[in-house]
Tab-separated table of C-alpha atoms and ligand atoms in Angstrom:
chain	number	residue	atom	x	y	z
A	206	MET	CA	29.770	249.157	154.819
A	207	ASP	CA	31.350	252.482	153.420
A	208	SER	CA	28.892	255.714	153.828
A	209	ILE	CA	29.336	258.660	151.030
A	210	LEU	CA	28.225	262.352	153.007
A	211	VAL	CA	27.787	265.153	149.718
A	212	THR	CA	26.372	268.429	151.078
A	213	GLY	CA	24.797	270.437	147.780
A	214	ASN	CA	27.251	272.788	147.863
A	215	GLY	CA	26.385	275.072	144.617
A	216	PRO	CA	27.890	275.998	140.940
A	217	LEU	CA	30.348	272.986	140.363
A	218	ASN	CA	33.784	273.433	137.850
A	219	GLY	CA	37.284	271.980	136.806
A	220	ASP	CA	38.330	268.983	135.184
A	221	ILE	CA	36.890	265.299	135.318
A	222	PRO	CA	39.596	262.820	133.641
A	223	ILE	CA	37.017	259.761	132.311
A	224	ALA	CA	38.437	256.825	133.216
A	225	GLY	CA	38.670	253.591	130.197
A	226	ALA	CA	35.215	251.858	130.730
A	227	LYS	CA	34.818	249.022	133.014
A	228	ASN	CA	32.307	247.110	130.340
A	229	ALA	CA	34.957	247.055	127.294
A	230	CYS	CA	37.059	247.138	129.906
A	231	LEU	CA	35.076	243.850	130.821
A	232	THR	CA	35.061	241.479	127.164
A	233	LEU	CA	38.425	242.647	126.374
A	234	MET	CA	39.488	241.107	129.413
A	235	PRO	CA	38.477	237.607	127.995
A	236	ALA	CA	40.007	237.830	124.776
A	237	THR	CA	42.850	236.756	126.136
A	238	LEU	CA	41.420	233.310	126.239
A	239	LEU	CA	41.814	232.450	122.675
A	240	SER	CA	44.966	232.962	122.397
A	241	ASP	CA	48.790	231.152	123.432
A	242	GLU	CA	50.068	234.886	123.034
A	243	PRO	CA	49.886	238.253	125.562
A	244	LEU	CA	47.170	239.947	125.741
A	245	THR	CA	47.728	243.372	127.179
A	246	LEU	CA	45.508	246.604	128.123
A	247	THR	CA	46.362	250.054	128.740
A	248	ASN	CA	43.419	252.557	130.063
A	249	ALA	CA	41.943	249.829	132.126
A	250	PRO	CA	39.536	251.078	134.505
A	251	ARG	CA	40.657	249.990	138.475
A	252	LEU	CA	37.414	249.409	139.037
A	253	SER	CA	35.986	245.789	141.373
A	254	ASP	CA	34.366	244.789	138.762
A	255	ILE	CA	38.023	243.873	136.893
A	256	LYS	CA	39.554	242.644	139.527
A	257	THR	CA	36.603	240.236	140.235
A	258	MET	CA	37.352	238.990	136.891
A	259	THR	CA	40.859	238.986	137.387
A	260	ALA	CA	39.776	237.271	139.544
A	261	LEU	CA	38.654	234.601	137.798
A	262	LEU	CA	40.593	234.449	134.137
A	263	GLN	CA	43.586	233.690	136.602
A	264	SER	CA	41.094	230.473	137.909
A	265	LEU	CA	41.366	229.543	134.703
A	266	GLY	CA	45.172	229.387	134.935
A	267	ALA	CA	46.002	232.778	133.292
A	268	GLU	CA	48.059	234.946	133.669
A	269	VAL	CA	46.976	238.853	134.674
A	270	GLN	CA	49.354	241.579	135.889
A	271	SER	CA	47.466	244.691	137.621
A	272	LEU	CA	50.452	247.491	136.473
A	273	GLN	CA	50.737	251.031	136.865
A	274	GLY	CA	48.552	251.085	139.495
A	275	GLY	CA	46.094	249.235	137.561
A	276	GLN	CA	46.258	251.755	134.456
A	277	VAL	CA	48.179	248.214	132.972
A	278	LEU	CA	46.794	244.887	132.734
A	279	ALA	CA	49.485	242.271	131.290
A	280	MET	CA	47.654	238.789	130.343
A	281	SER	CA	48.626	235.911	129.004
A	282	SER	CA	46.559	232.663	128.972
A	283	HIS	CA	49.860	230.307	127.295
A	284	ASP	CA	49.336	227.488	130.872
A	285	LEU	CA	45.256	227.663	130.886
A	286	ASN	CA	44.635	224.389	132.829
A	287	ASN	CA	41.761	224.245	134.089
A	288	LEU	CA	38.434	224.597	132.200
A	289	HIS	CA	35.628	225.317	134.900
A	290	ALA	CA	34.162	229.023	135.530
A	291	ASP	CA	33.227	228.649	139.275
A	292	TYR	CA	29.742	229.834	140.326
A	293	ASP	CA	32.416	231.295	143.466
A	294	ILE	CA	33.338	233.948	141.494
A	295	VAL	CA	31.039	233.115	138.117
A	296	ARG	CA	27.993	234.801	140.565
A	297	LYS	CA	30.287	237.988	142.246
A	298	MET	CA	29.533	239.829	138.313
A	299	ARG	CA	27.473	238.432	135.194
A	300	ALA	CA	30.155	239.600	133.037
A	301	SER	CA	32.073	236.400	134.106
A	302	ILE	CA	30.238	234.679	131.945
A	303	LEU	CA	31.800	235.950	128.552
A	304	VAL	CA	34.796	233.309	129.161
A	305	LEU	CA	32.787	230.976	127.906
A	306	GLY	CA	32.475	231.304	124.129
A	307	PRO	CA	37.014	232.096	124.074
A	308	MET	CA	36.993	229.445	125.700
A	309	LEU	CA	35.048	226.894	124.115
A	310	ALA	CA	36.481	228.722	121.170
A	311	ARG	CA	40.016	228.034	122.058
A	312	ALA	CA	40.239	224.891	123.399
A	313	GLY	CA	36.882	222.630	122.662
A	314	GLN	CA	35.746	222.704	126.405
A	315	ALA	CA	34.329	224.939	128.815
A	316	VAL	CA	32.233	224.354	131.907
A	317	VAL	CA	31.070	228.016	133.146
A	318	SER	CA	28.435	229.271	136.788
A	319	LEU	CA	25.544	230.132	134.610
A	320	PRO	CA	25.730	234.252	136.633
A	321	GLY	CA	21.973	233.996	137.850
A	322	GLY	CA	20.551	236.995	138.109
A	323	CYS	CA	20.152	240.547	139.577
A	324	ALA	CA	19.332	243.292	140.745
A	325	ILE	CA	17.944	245.292	137.453
A	326	GLY	CA	16.443	241.459	136.599
A	327	ALA	CA	16.554	238.527	135.670
A	328	ARG	CA	18.770	238.885	133.006
A	329	PRO	CA	19.420	235.426	131.200
A	330	VAL	CA	21.412	234.390	128.512
A	331	ASP	CA	19.630	232.283	126.075
A	332	LEU	CA	20.489	234.385	123.168
A	333	HIS	CA	24.867	232.967	123.997
A	334	LEU	CA	24.215	229.457	124.503
A	335	LYS	CA	22.059	230.528	121.101
A	336	ALA	CA	24.953	231.555	119.105
A	337	LEU	CA	26.884	228.879	120.412
A	338	GLU	CA	24.798	226.052	119.666
A	339	ALA	CA	24.690	227.566	116.472
A	340	MET	CA	28.585	227.217	115.945
A	341	GLY	CA	28.086	224.086	116.649
A	342	ALA	CA	28.606	223.976	120.700
A	343	GLU	CA	27.418	220.839	122.351
A	344	LEU	CA	25.596	222.642	126.130
A	345	GLU	CA	23.728	220.391	129.114
A	346	LEU	CA	22.153	222.905	132.076
A	347	ARG	CA	22.904	220.556	134.568
A	348	ASP	CA	24.427	222.252	138.834
A	349	GLY	CA	23.431	225.394	138.007
A	350	TYR	CA	26.281	225.327	135.051
A	351	VAL	CA	27.135	224.898	131.488
A	352	HIS	CA	28.999	222.194	130.310
A	353	ALA	CA	30.192	222.973	126.453
A	354	LYS	CA	31.386	221.129	124.402
A	355	ALA	CA	32.901	221.120	120.687
A	356	PRO	CA	35.727	218.614	120.043
A	357	SER	CA	35.744	219.222	116.857
A	358	GLY	CA	35.914	222.358	117.087
A	359	LEU	CA	33.047	225.532	116.443
A	360	LYS	CA	32.362	226.252	112.661
A	361	GLY	CA	31.097	229.225	111.084
A	362	ALA	CA	27.402	229.669	110.720
A	363	VAL	CA	24.029	232.394	110.658
A	364	VAL	CA	23.702	234.143	114.055
A	365	ASP	CA	20.529	236.222	114.583
A	366	PHE	CA	19.540	237.550	116.916
A	367	PRO	CA	15.720	238.692	118.360
A	368	PHE	CA	16.726	242.181	119.817
A	369	ALA	CA	20.274	243.651	120.401
A	370	SER	CA	21.950	241.867	123.375
A	371	VAL	CA	25.550	243.708	123.858
A	372	GLY	CA	27.257	240.243	125.984
A	373	ALA	CA	25.150	237.319	122.921
A	374	THR	CA	27.313	239.610	120.222
A	375	GLU	CA	30.936	239.729	122.417
A	376	ASN	CA	30.321	236.322	123.293
A	377	ALA	CA	29.959	235.321	119.682
A	378	LEU	CA	32.607	237.506	118.187
A	379	MET	CA	35.017	235.757	119.819
A	380	ALA	CA	33.755	232.987	119.226
A	381	ALA	CA	33.573	233.202	115.947
A	382	THR	CA	37.478	234.393	115.716
A	383	LEU	CA	38.259	230.954	115.374
A	384	ALA	CA	35.084	228.729	114.468
A	385	LYS	CA	35.472	226.813	111.231
A	386	GLY	CA	34.105	228.874	108.166
A	387	THR	CA	31.745	232.069	107.694
A	388	THR	CA	29.781	233.739	110.867
A	389	VAL	CA	27.321	236.673	110.433
A	390	ILE	CA	25.797	238.154	113.225
A	391	LYS	CA	22.531	239.543	112.230
A	392	ASN	CA	20.849	241.956	115.043
A	393	ALA	CA	24.303	242.782	116.873
A	394	ALA	CA	23.974	244.551	119.854
A	395	ARG	CA	26.443	248.458	117.973
A	396	GLU	CA	27.352	249.697	121.275
A	397	PRO	CA	31.056	251.278	120.980
A	398	GLU	CA	32.542	248.271	123.824
A	399	ILE	CA	31.666	246.112	120.709
A	400	VAL	CA	33.540	248.377	117.976
A	401	ASP	CA	36.663	248.320	120.621
A	402	LEU	CA	36.494	244.929	120.932
A	403	ALA	CA	36.407	244.145	117.154
A	404	GLU	CA	39.203	245.711	117.107
A	405	CYS	CA	41.159	244.216	119.599
A	406	LEU	CA	40.090	241.467	118.255
A	407	ARG	CA	41.330	242.327	114.145
A	408	ALA	CA	44.462	243.407	116.168
A	409	MET	CA	45.182	239.600	117.206
A	410	GLY	CA	44.689	238.461	113.635
A	411	ALA	CA	41.039	238.576	113.630
A	412	GLN	CA	39.496	238.936	110.245
A	413	ILE	CA	36.066	241.281	111.519
A	414	GLU	CA	33.524	243.877	109.107
A	415	GLY	CA	30.736	245.304	110.038
A	416	GLU	CA	31.294	246.138	114.324
A	417	GLY	CA	29.082	248.722	115.153
A	418	THR	CA	26.476	248.091	112.737
A	419	SER	CA	24.051	245.313	112.792
A	420	GLN	CA	25.654	242.793	110.676
A	421	ILE	CA	29.174	241.781	111.229
A	422	THR	CA	31.175	238.968	109.758
A	423	ILE	CA	33.743	236.741	111.403
A	424	GLN	CA	36.305	234.813	108.599
A	425	GLY	CA	37.651	232.123	111.232
A	426	VAL	CA	40.596	231.155	111.642
A	427	ASP	CA	43.322	229.054	112.583
A	428	ARG	CA	44.496	230.609	116.022
A	429	LEU	CA	45.164	234.149	117.055
A	430	GLY	CA	48.076	236.623	118.198
A	431	GLY	CA	49.067	239.307	121.241
A	432	ALA	CA	48.603	242.788	120.976
A	433	THR	CA	48.375	245.561	122.837
A	434	HIS	CA	44.955	247.488	123.364
A	435	ARG	CA	44.438	251.799	124.850
A	436	VAL	CA	40.697	250.150	126.387
A	437	VAL	CA	38.214	252.865	124.563
A	438	THR	CA	37.306	256.276	126.530
A	439	ASP	CA	33.816	254.918	129.691
A	440	ARG	CA	30.819	256.194	128.014
A	441	ILE	CA	28.898	255.980	131.298
A	442	GLU	CA	30.822	257.599	133.549
A	443	LEU	CA	31.688	260.352	130.582
A	444	GLY	CA	27.916	260.625	130.663
A	445	THR	CA	27.416	260.440	135.077
A	446	TYR	CA	29.297	264.385	135.151
A	447	MET	CA	28.233	265.803	132.657
A	448	LEU	CA	25.029	265.311	134.533
A	449	ALA	CA	27.368	266.981	138.141
A	450	PRO	CA	27.306	271.068	136.007
A	451	ALA	CA	24.101	270.388	134.738
A	452	ILE	CA	22.399	269.842	138.140
A	453	CYS	CA	24.609	272.516	140.261
A	454	GLY	CA	25.915	274.316	137.524
A	455	GLY	CA	29.062	276.334	136.842
A	456	GLU	CA	30.680	274.041	133.798
A	457	VAL	CA	32.705	270.401	134.188
A	458	THR	CA	35.179	269.669	131.007
A	459	CYS	CA	34.861	265.339	130.989
A	460	LEU	CA	38.408	264.771	129.287
A	461	GLY	CA	38.745	262.641	126.904
A	462	GLY	CA	35.129	262.750	125.746
A	463	LYS	CA	33.738	263.115	122.960
A	464	LEU	CA	30.456	263.523	121.549
A	465	SER	CA	30.269	260.383	119.171
A	466	LEU	CA	30.810	258.034	121.936
A	467	VAL	CA	26.432	259.999	123.650
A	468	GLU	CA	25.269	261.481	120.380
A	469	ALA	CA	21.566	260.702	121.954
A	470	TYR	CA	22.123	261.718	124.984
A	471	VAL	CA	24.055	264.881	124.509
A	472	GLU	CA	20.915	264.708	122.174
A	473	ARG	CA	18.020	264.583	125.295
A	474	LEU	CA	20.234	266.911	127.816
A	475	ASP	CA	20.245	269.455	125.162
A	476	ALA	CA	16.190	269.747	124.977
A	477	ALA	CA	16.725	269.614	129.209
A	478	GLY	CA	18.772	273.085	128.817
A	479	ILE	CA	21.773	272.157	128.798
A	480	SER	CA	25.086	273.129	126.412
A	481	VAL	CA	27.692	270.256	125.503
A	482	GLU	CA	31.161	271.436	123.538
A	483	GLU	CA	33.321	269.402	122.142
A	484	THR	CA	36.191	270.979	122.420
A	485	GLU	CA	40.316	268.368	122.161
A	486	LYS	CA	40.281	268.694	125.423
A	487	GLY	CA	37.216	266.773	125.715
A	488	LEU	CA	33.609	267.963	126.032
A	489	LYS	CA	32.275	271.682	128.067
A	490	VAL	CA	29.175	271.287	129.604
A	491	ALA	CA	26.673	273.962	131.506
A	492	ARG	CA	23.733	274.065	132.065
A	493	ARG	CA	22.047	277.120	129.814
A	494	GLY	CA	19.846	279.318	132.142
A	495	ASP	CA	19.035	278.254	136.261
A	496	ARG	CA	16.539	275.914	136.165
A	497	VAL	CA	17.039	273.011	133.128
A	498	GLN	CA	13.467	271.829	131.242
A	499	ALA	CA	11.591	269.112	131.253
A	500	VAL	CA	11.814	266.458	128.593
A	501	ASP	CA	10.543	262.426	127.966
A	502	VAL	CA	13.836	259.467	127.255
A	503	VAL	CA	13.150	255.777	126.497
A	504	THR	CA	15.397	253.442	126.742
A	505	GLU	CA	17.080	251.136	123.763
A	506	PRO	CA	20.053	249.274	122.087
A	507	PHE	CA	23.125	252.061	120.344
A	508	PRO	CA	23.051	254.574	119.091
A	509	GLY	CA	19.532	254.311	121.183
A	510	PHE	CA	19.492	256.857	124.966
A	511	PRO	CA	21.734	254.414	127.237
A	512	THR	CA	20.117	252.065	129.848
A	513	ASP	CA	23.330	252.901	132.392
A	514	LEU	CA	21.877	256.631	132.283
A	515	GLN	CA	18.263	256.360	132.888
A	516	ALA	CA	19.131	256.268	136.587
A	517	GLN	CA	21.330	259.746	136.198
A	518	MET	CA	19.499	261.667	134.894
A	519	MET	CA	16.105	260.527	136.429
A	520	ALA	CA	18.012	262.419	139.385
A	521	LEU	CA	18.576	265.033	136.380
A	522	LEU	CA	14.687	266.009	135.557
A	523	CYS	CA	13.634	265.991	139.435
A	524	THR	CA	14.274	269.225	139.424
A	525	ALA	CA	13.635	270.400	136.017
A	526	GLU	CA	10.440	272.361	135.067
A	527	GLY	CA	7.563	269.736	133.807
A	528	THR	CA	7.045	266.625	134.314
A	529	SER	CA	9.484	264.524	132.226
A	530	ASN	CA	7.556	260.757	131.022
A	531	LEU	CA	10.871	257.401	131.090
A	532	GLU	CA	10.508	254.567	129.727
A	533	GLU	CA	12.673	251.997	130.524
A	534	ARG	CA	13.081	249.234	127.473
A	535	ILE	CA	16.092	247.370	128.772
A	536	PHE	CA	15.903	246.025	131.941
A	537	GLU	CA	12.187	245.365	133.657
A	538	ASN	CA	13.043	246.722	137.239
A	539	ARG	CA	15.618	249.296	137.133
A	540	PHE	CA	13.881	252.027	138.762
A	541	MET	CA	15.012	251.396	142.499
A	542	HIS	CA	16.477	254.802	142.863
A	543	ALA	CA	13.357	256.236	142.185
A	544	PRO	CA	11.861	255.594	146.375
A	545	GLU	CA	15.806	256.453	147.587
A	546	LEU	CA	15.378	259.832	145.571
A	547	ILE	CA	11.471	260.278	146.992
A	548	ARG	CA	12.985	260.404	149.730
A	549	MET	CA	14.460	263.323	148.923
A	550	GLY	CA	11.140	264.577	148.294
A	551	ALA	CA	11.822	263.685	144.854
A	552	ASP	CA	7.551	264.076	142.895
A	553	ILE	CA	7.692	260.169	140.687
A	554	GLU	CA	5.407	257.315	139.904
A	555	VAL	CA	7.071	254.639	138.632
A	556	GLN	CA	4.028	252.280	136.545
A	557	GLY	CA	6.370	248.732	135.317
A	558	GLY	CA	8.926	250.360	132.739
A	559	MET	CA	7.314	253.952	133.070
A	560	ALA	CA	8.430	256.590	135.210
A	561	ARG	CA	6.639	260.186	135.535
A	562	VAL	CA	9.095	262.923	137.095
A	563	ARG	CA	7.166	266.019	138.551
A	564	GLY	CA	10.129	268.426	139.318
A	565	VAL	CA	10.264	270.118	142.043
A	566	GLU	CA	12.263	273.188	142.767
A	567	ARG	CA	15.002	271.554	145.054
A	568	LEU	CA	15.485	268.285	146.503
A	569	LYS	CA	16.552	267.971	149.970
A	570	GLY	CA	19.700	265.798	151.786
A	571	ALA	CA	18.010	262.303	152.963
A	572	PRO	CA	19.636	259.212	153.505
A	573	VAL	CA	19.681	256.723	151.122
A	574	MET	CA	20.702	253.234	149.974
A	575	ALA	CA	21.986	252.351	146.784
A	576	THR	CA	20.486	249.291	145.682
A	577	ASP	CA	22.811	248.960	142.792
A	578	LEU	CA	26.320	250.360	139.807
A	579	ARG	CA	23.859	253.014	138.582
A	580	ALA	CA	21.343	254.357	140.812
A	581	SER	CA	24.563	254.869	143.386
A	582	VAL	CA	26.145	257.272	141.828
A	583	SER	CA	22.200	259.059	140.722
A	584	LEU	CA	21.587	259.793	144.567
A	585	ILE	CA	24.948	261.587	144.750
A	586	LEU	CA	24.244	263.235	142.134
A	587	ALA	CA	20.944	264.607	143.627
A	588	GLY	CA	22.955	264.473	147.165
A	589	LEU	CA	25.175	267.309	145.078
A	590	ALA	CA	21.626	270.166	144.578
A	591	ALA	CA	20.370	268.955	146.634
A	592	GLU	CA	20.043	271.425	149.983
A	593	GLY	CA	21.535	270.179	153.109
A	594	GLU	CA	22.775	266.446	153.360
A	595	THR	CA	23.279	263.094	151.783
A	596	VAL	CA	24.499	260.510	152.868
A	597	VAL	CA	24.705	257.498	149.964
A	598	SER	CA	25.608	253.963	152.084
A	599	ARG	CA	26.644	250.588	150.394
A	600	VAL	CA	28.700	252.391	148.422
A	601	TYR	CA	30.214	248.989	147.726
A	602	HIS	CA	27.789	248.968	144.195
A	603	LEU	CA	29.644	252.700	143.087
A	604	ASP	CA	33.592	251.090	143.556
A	605	ARG	CA	31.790	248.415	140.793
A	606	GLY	CA	32.278	250.866	138.353
A	607	TYR	CA	33.334	253.989	139.546
A	608	GLU	CA	36.672	254.658	140.267
A	609	HIS	CA	37.344	258.195	142.786
A	610	VAL	CA	33.921	259.366	142.856
A	611	VAL	CA	35.553	261.321	145.387
A	612	ARG	CA	38.308	262.942	144.620
A	613	LYS	CA	36.821	263.504	141.301
A	614	LEU	CA	33.823	265.618	142.631
A	615	SER	CA	35.707	267.665	145.148
A	616	ALA	CA	38.687	268.535	141.796
A	617	VAL	CA	35.669	270.545	140.820
A	618	GLY	CA	34.294	272.295	144.220
A	619	ALA	CA	31.119	269.138	146.094
A	620	GLN	CA	31.092	269.067	149.084
A	621	ILE	CA	32.032	264.636	149.073
A	622	GLU	CA	33.835	262.356	150.834
A	623	ARG	CA	33.986	258.751	151.821
A	624	ILE	CA	33.141	257.495	155.158
A	625	LYS	CA	34.096	254.115	156.632
A	626	GLY	CA	31.368	251.864	157.654
A	627	GLU	CA	32.672	249.196	159.516
B	758	LIG	C1	25.337	245.252	129.313
B	758	LIG	O1	24.219	243.525	129.717
B	758	LIG	C2	25.610	245.584	130.093
B	758	LIG	N1	27.356	245.098	130.850
B	758	LIG	C3	24.707	246.883	131.049
B	758	LIG	O2	25.939	247.496	131.792
B	758	LIG	C4	24.319	247.293	129.887
B	758	LIG	O3	23.122	247.746	131.286
B	758	LIG	C5	23.757	246.641	128.804
B	758	LIG	O4	25.076	246.073	127.754
B	758	LIG	C6	23.125	247.087	128.296
B	758	LIG	O5	23.620	247.915	127.541
B	758	LIG	C7	28.460	244.923	130.056
B	758	LIG	O6	28.279	245.078	129.613
B	758	LIG	C8	29.729	243.752	131.292
B	758	LIG	P1	22.413	242.432	126.886
B	758	LIG	P2	24.107	242.834	129.349
B	758	LIG	O7	22.611	241.053	126.410
B	758	LIG	O8	25.591	242.469	128.189
B	758	LIG	C9	18.468	240.541	128.138
B	758	LIG	C10	26.022	248.993	134.181
B	758	LIG	O9	25.769	249.174	134.093
B	758	LIG	N2	18.656	240.042	127.508
B	758	LIG	O10	21.590	243.743	126.088
B	758	LIG	O11	23.555	242.124	129.879
B	758	LIG	C11	18.783	240.480	129.336
B	758	LIG	O12	17.808	240.551	130.168
B	758	LIG	C12	25.678	247.174	133.347
B	758	LIG	O13	27.006	248.457	133.746
B	758	LIG	C13	18.223	237.698	127.855
B	758	LIG	O14	15.791	238.111	127.421
B	758	LIG	O15	22.501	243.141	128.463
B	758	LIG	C14	17.770	242.396	129.351
B	758	LIG	O16	17.317	242.683	129.407
B	758	LIG	C15	24.205	246.796	134.239
B	758	LIG	N3	18.742	236.820	126.734
B	758	LIG	C16	18.765	242.676	127.686
B	758	LIG	O17	18.659	241.452	126.817
B	758	LIG	C17	19.580	236.811	127.189
B	758	LIG	O18	20.710	235.468	126.278
B	758	LIG	C18	19.624	243.631	126.987
B	758	LIG	O19	20.829	243.189	127.593
B	758	LIG	C19	20.870	238.411	126.899
B	758	LIG	C20	19.734	239.173	127.139
């Protein structure tokens, strides 16, 4: 297994290009199952999760061609000949459950393995299933699989979520595009990735209103056509790299960044003493003084502070002046980066969903272990400003969500390299 060696090396300066959003691409790709015409995605990120979704769609009989070094995905599910999504692939990535709604809507049946949990939590899919049942699907859980059928097709329904689940909103939205009648999704998730999905589905002929608000209305249509769609910028990669100059000093522009993608996040950065300016190139970020100020953070569904940036923010606050309180309200076990940061000299106390971070002057490099996707990059950020060398192991977590980390950070002056494992 590869690892990454980072050496604290002073201020960072220059431009970092931000890729297309992993979490948009992972829901846009299953949308190809809704139509027998080609769907092409541009600005796709080059990530292992995208490869996993590619393998899953191909196992169902869809065609997925990765062009221009992976930045273009040319897909077609004209020959959808297998409606069974196997555990072997699904267990690698939870987002696999997003093939369920489209398959059911297009073919009237689907057998999809339950995804199982992951490091950050149990992550059930009960809300996905309830939404599809409300639309007339008959579901049976057997041998770890969801056996779903809708022999006379799905029908429009009111789907009222107890909380704004991103994945459940995406599954319901895709299924509703081909349901007979009107579907209203209440307490829908409002993430930019959902807006991006709705724009792509509309380009394919779907009739959707209200995406980005907590109520989405869909008029079902008989069939969807093809489209070409550009994947929205990755707001989590954007927020991650914005912290490089915040932690090390210097000035970095994250190319393609837009304030609208990270408003709540930028409000917290501003309070911590980080200046963010939107230019025609992207978001220009610099630390105002030579040390950030402690701030409190609560993770919430969009437009609140994103849970996917909590680990990165914790790395920043480890060297802040004062004490910060971070409350993780979305996942039940998303502080696994804390013990690793403590190995680097951070002063962090975790109790349930709360983490108290008392800032220290400077962290010290140490060997640390990545435990999940976002924790892995928070350790790299910590290593950028730490004294001495940090070696982050198990970087396969990193490869799931960040393309070319070493290249992007080296380009702004970071001392970072990837060490090939056995
Ligand atoms: C999406 O996961 C993202 N993944 C996650 O990003 C992100 O952290 C999360 O949304 C929240 O923003 C993708 O888009 C592929 P949820 P998802 O349904 O859809 C519970 C990353 O790092 N829940 O909004 O699974 C669930 O357990 C990943 O890129 C149910 O109880 O998130 C969690 O506690 C990590 N029942 C909470 O809701 C359900 O049926 C939020 O889950 C569904 C979810």
